[in-house]
Tab-separated table of C-alpha atoms in Angstrom:
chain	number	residue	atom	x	y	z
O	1	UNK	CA	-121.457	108.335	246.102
O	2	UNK	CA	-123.797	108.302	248.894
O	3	UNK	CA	-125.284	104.700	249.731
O	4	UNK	CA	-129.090	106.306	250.235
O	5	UNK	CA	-128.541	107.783	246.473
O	6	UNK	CA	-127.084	104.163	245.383
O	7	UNK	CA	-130.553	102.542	246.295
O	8	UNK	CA	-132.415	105.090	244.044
O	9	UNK	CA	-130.705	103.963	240.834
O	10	UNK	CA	-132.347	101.154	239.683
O	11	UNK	CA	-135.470	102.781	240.538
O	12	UNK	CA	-134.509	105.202	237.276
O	13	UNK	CA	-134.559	102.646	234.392
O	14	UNK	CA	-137.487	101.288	236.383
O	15	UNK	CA	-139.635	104.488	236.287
O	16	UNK	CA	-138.314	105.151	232.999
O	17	UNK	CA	-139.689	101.548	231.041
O	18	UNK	CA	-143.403	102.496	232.907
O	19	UNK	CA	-143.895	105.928	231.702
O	20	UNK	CA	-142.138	105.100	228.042
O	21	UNK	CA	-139.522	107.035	225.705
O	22	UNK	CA	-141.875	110.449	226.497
O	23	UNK	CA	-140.620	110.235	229.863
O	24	UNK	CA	-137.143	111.184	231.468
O	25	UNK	CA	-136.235	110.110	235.013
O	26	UNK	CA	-133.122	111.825	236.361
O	27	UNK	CA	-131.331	111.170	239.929
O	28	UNK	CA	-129.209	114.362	241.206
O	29	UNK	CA	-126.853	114.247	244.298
O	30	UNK	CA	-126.797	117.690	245.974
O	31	UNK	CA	-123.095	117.154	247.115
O	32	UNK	CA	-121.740	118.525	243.354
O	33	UNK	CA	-124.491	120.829	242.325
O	34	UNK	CA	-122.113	121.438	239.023
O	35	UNK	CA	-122.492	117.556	237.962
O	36	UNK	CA	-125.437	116.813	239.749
O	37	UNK	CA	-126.607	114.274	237.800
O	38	UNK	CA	-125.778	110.638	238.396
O	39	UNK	CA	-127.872	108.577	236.572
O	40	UNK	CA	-130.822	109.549	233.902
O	41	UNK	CA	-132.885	107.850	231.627
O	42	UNK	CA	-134.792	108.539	228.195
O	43	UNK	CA	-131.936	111.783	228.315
O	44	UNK	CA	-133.254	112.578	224.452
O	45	UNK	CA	-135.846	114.194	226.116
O	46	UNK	CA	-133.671	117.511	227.545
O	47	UNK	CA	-130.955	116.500	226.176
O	48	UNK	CA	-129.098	115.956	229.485
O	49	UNK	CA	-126.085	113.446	230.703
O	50	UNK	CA	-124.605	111.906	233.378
O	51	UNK	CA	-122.547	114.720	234.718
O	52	UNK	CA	-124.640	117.229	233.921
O	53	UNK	CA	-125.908	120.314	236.652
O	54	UNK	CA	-129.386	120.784	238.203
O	55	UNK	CA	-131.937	123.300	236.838
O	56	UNK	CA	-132.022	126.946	238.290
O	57	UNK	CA	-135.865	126.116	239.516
O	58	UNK	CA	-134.981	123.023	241.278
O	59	UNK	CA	-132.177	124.378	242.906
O	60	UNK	CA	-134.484	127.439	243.918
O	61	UNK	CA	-137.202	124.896	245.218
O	62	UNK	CA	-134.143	122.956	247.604
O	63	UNK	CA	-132.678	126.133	248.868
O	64	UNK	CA	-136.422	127.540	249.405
O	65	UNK	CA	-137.439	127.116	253.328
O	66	UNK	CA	-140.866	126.706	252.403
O	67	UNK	CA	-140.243	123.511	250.922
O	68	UNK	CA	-137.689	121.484	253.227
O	69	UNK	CA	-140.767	120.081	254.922
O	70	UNK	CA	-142.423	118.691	251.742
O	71	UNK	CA	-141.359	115.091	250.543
O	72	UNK	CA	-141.902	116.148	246.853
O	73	UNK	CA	-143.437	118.938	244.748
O	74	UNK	CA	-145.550	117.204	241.215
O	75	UNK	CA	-147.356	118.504	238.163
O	76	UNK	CA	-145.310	121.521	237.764
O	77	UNK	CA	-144.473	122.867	234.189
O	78	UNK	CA	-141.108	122.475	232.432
O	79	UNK	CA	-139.892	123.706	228.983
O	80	UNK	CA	-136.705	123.917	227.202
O	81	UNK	CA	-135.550	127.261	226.721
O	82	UNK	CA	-136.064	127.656	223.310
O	83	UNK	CA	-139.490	126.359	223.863
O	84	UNK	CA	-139.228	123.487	221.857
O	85	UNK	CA	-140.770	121.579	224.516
O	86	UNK	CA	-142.897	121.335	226.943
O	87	UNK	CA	-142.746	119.540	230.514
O	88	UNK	CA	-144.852	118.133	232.980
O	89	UNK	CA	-142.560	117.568	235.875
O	90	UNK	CA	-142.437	116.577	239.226
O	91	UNK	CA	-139.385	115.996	241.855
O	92	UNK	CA	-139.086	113.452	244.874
O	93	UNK	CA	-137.113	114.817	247.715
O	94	UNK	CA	-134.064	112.220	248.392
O	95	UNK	CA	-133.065	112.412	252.466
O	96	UNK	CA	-130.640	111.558	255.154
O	97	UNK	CA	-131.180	110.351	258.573
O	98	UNK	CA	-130.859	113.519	259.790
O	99	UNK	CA	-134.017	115.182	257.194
O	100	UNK	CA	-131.259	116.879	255.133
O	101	UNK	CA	-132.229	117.116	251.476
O	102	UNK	CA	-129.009	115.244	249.699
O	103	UNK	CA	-130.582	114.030	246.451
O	104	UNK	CA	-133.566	114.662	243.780
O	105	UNK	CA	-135.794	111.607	241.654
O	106	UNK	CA	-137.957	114.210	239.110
O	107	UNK	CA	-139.449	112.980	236.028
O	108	UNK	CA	-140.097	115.051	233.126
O	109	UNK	CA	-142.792	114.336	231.028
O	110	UNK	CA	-143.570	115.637	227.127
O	111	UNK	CA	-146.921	116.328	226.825
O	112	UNK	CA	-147.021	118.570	223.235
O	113	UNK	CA	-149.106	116.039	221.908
O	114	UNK	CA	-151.449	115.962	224.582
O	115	UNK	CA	-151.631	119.871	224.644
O	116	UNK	CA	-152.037	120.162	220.794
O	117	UNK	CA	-154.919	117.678	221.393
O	118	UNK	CA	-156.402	119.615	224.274
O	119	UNK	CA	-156.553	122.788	221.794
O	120	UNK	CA	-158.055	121.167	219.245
O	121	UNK	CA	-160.808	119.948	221.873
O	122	UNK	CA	-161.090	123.387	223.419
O	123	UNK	CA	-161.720	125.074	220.311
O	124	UNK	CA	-164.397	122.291	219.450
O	125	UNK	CA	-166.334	122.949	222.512
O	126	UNK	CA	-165.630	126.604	222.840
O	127	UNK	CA	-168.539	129.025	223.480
O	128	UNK	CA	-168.617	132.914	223.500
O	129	UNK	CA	-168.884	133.284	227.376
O	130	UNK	CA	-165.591	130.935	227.475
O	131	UNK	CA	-164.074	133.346	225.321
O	132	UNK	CA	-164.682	136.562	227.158
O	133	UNK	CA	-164.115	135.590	230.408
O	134	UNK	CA	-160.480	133.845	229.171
O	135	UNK	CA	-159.313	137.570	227.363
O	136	UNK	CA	-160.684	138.687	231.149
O	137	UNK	CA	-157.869	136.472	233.046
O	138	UNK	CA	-155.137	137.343	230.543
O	139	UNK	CA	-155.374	141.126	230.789
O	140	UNK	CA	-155.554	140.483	234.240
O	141	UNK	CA	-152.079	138.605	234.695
O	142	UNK	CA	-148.730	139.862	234.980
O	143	UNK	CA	-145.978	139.784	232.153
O	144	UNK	CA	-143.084	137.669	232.854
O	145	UNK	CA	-139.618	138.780	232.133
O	146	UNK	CA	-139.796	138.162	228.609
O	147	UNK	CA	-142.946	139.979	228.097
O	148	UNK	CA	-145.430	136.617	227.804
O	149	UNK	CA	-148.047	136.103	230.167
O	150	UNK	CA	-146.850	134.429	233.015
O	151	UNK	CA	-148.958	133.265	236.066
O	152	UNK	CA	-146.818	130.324	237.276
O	153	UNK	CA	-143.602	129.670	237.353
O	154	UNK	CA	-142.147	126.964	235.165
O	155	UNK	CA	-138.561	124.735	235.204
O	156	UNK	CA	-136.972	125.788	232.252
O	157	UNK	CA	-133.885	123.364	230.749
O	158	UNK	CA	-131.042	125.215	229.151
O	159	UNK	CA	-128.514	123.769	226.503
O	160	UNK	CA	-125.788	124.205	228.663
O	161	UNK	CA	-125.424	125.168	232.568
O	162	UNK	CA	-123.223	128.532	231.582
O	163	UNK	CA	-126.269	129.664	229.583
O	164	UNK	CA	-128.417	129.236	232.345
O	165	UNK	CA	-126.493	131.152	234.542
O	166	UNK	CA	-126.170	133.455	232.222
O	167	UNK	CA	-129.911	133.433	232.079
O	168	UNK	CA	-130.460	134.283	236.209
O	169	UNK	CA	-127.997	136.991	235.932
O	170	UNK	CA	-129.553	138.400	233.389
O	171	UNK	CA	-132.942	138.294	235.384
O	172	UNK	CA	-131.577	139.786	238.367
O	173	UNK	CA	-129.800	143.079	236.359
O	174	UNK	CA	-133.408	143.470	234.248
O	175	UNK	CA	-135.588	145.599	236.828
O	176	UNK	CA	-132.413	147.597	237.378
O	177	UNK	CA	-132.259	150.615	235.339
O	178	UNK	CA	-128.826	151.089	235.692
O	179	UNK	CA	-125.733	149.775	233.752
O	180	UNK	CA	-123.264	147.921	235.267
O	181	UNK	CA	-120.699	149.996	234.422
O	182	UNK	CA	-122.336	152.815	236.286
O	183	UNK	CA	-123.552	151.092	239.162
O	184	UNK	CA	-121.882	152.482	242.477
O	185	UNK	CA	-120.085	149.626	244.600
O	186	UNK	CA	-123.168	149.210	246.792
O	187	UNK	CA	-125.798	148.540	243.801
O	188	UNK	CA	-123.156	146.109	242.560
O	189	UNK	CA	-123.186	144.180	246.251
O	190	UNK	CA	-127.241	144.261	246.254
O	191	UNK	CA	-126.714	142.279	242.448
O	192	UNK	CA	-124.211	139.772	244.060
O	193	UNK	CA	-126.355	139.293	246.997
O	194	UNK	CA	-129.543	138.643	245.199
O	195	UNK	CA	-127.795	136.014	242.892
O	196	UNK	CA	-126.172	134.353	246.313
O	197	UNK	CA	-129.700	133.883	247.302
O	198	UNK	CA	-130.791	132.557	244.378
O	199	UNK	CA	-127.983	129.858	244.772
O	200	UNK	CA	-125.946	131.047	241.786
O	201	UNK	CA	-122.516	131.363	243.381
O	202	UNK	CA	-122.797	127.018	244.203
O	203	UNK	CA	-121.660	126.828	240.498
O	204	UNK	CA	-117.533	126.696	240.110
O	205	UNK	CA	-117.780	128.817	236.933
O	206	UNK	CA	-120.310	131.591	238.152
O	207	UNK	CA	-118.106	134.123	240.034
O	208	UNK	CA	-116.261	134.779	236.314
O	209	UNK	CA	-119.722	135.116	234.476
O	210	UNK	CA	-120.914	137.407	237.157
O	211	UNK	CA	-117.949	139.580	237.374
O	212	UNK	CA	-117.601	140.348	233.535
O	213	UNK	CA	-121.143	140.951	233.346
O	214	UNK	CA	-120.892	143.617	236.413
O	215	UNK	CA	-117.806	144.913	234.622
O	216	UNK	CA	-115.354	143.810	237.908
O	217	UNK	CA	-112.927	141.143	238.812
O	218	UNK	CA	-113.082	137.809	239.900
O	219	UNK	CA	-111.782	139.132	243.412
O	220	UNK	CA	-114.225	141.807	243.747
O	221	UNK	CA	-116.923	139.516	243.415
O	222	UNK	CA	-115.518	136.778	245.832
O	223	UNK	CA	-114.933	140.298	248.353
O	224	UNK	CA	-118.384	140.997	247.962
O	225	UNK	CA	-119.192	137.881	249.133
O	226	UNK	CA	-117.340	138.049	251.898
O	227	UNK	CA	-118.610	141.097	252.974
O	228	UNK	CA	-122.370	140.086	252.354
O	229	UNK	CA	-121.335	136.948	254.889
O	230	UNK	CA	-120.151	139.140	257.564
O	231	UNK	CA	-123.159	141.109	257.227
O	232	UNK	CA	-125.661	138.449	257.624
O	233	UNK	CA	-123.332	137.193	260.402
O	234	UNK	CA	-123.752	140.741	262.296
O	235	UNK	CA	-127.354	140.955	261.671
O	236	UNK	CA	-127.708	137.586	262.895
């Protein structure tokens, strides 16, 4: 384990006894994105463990260039994908002497309570005007993929890191309206390279869920790849 990541651990339990049981701290190393997770505390809250991988969003905010200059991102939501829960989160940024990204501190908070309480004190001090000008915003904002109003993104925790996978894949084939099966070789390339950008392939046990859903092989994929690398390379 890296000795910069060593210093952080105490810090979890630490964190964790000053924000109480509603309040998970988690420490990832970046080196093993599958078992990210080296020490957490409160896990009840996501139902996470020790060995355990990092979120699609968090992995999307460390591989996103617009963020390697920030030293943390805070007050973002979180939910767990059933939406039995619901987050408010925030990541440190964990670095080396060189300004290389290596590990994560977030903290997820549940705050149900305090949003079931904020509707019962928005309804108690709601006026007419409020009304209007909310069913204004709504029909004004975009659907999400699964057809609820969406207007910032949110770190969602799955049961189990295949499921999330499962879950980008699933995101990237959506706007397509073409079945795998029928895709020609180079729509099937444009799939594989969207989900290398958006860091899927760093999981050991993607390339297999990616090549059944695209109705291919385990070597085709892992070709693609390599072809989509040489590309960049000659653009470059």
């Amino acid at each position: 384990m890296n000795e910069i990541l060593k210093n952080f651990i105490p810090l979890v339990d630490f964190i964790a006894a000053i924000g109480g049981k509603n309040c998970e701290v988690v420490l990832h190393d970046l080196s093993d994105i599958d078992n990210s997770i080296i020490a957490i505390a409160n896990k009840h809250v996501t139902n996470r463990e020790v060995g355990d991988s990092i979120t699609e969003f968090a992995l999307k905010k460390v591989l996103d260039p617009d963020h390697q200059n920030e030293p943390y991102i805070v007050n973002y939501k979180g939910q767990k994908s059933d939406g039995s829960k619901t987050y408010r989160s925030s990541t440190f940024y964990i670095r080396d002497s060189n300004s290389r990204i290596i590990g994560l501190l977030c903290l997820n908070i549940v705050v149900d309570e305090y949003l079931r309480f904020k509707e019962i004190v928005d309804e108690f001090v709601q006026f007419e005007s409020d009304t209007k000008q909310k069913t204004a915003k709504v029909e004004q904002a975009s659907p999400s993929i699964n057809g609820k109003i969406s207007v910032d993104g949110k770190e969602v925790f799955f049961s189990s890191k295949d499921e999330m996978i499962i879950e980008i894949i699933e995101s990237v084939l959506k706007p397509v309206a073409i079945m795998p099966h029928r895709m020609t070789i180079t729509e099937k390339k444009q799939i594989v390279e969207k989900l290398k950008n958006a860091g899927v392939f760093q999981f050991k046990h993607a390339v297999s869920l990616v090549a059944k859903r695209l109705s291919v092989s385990d070597q085709t994929i892992y070709r693609y790849l390599r072809e989509i690398s040489l590309e960049s390379e000659m653009i470059a």
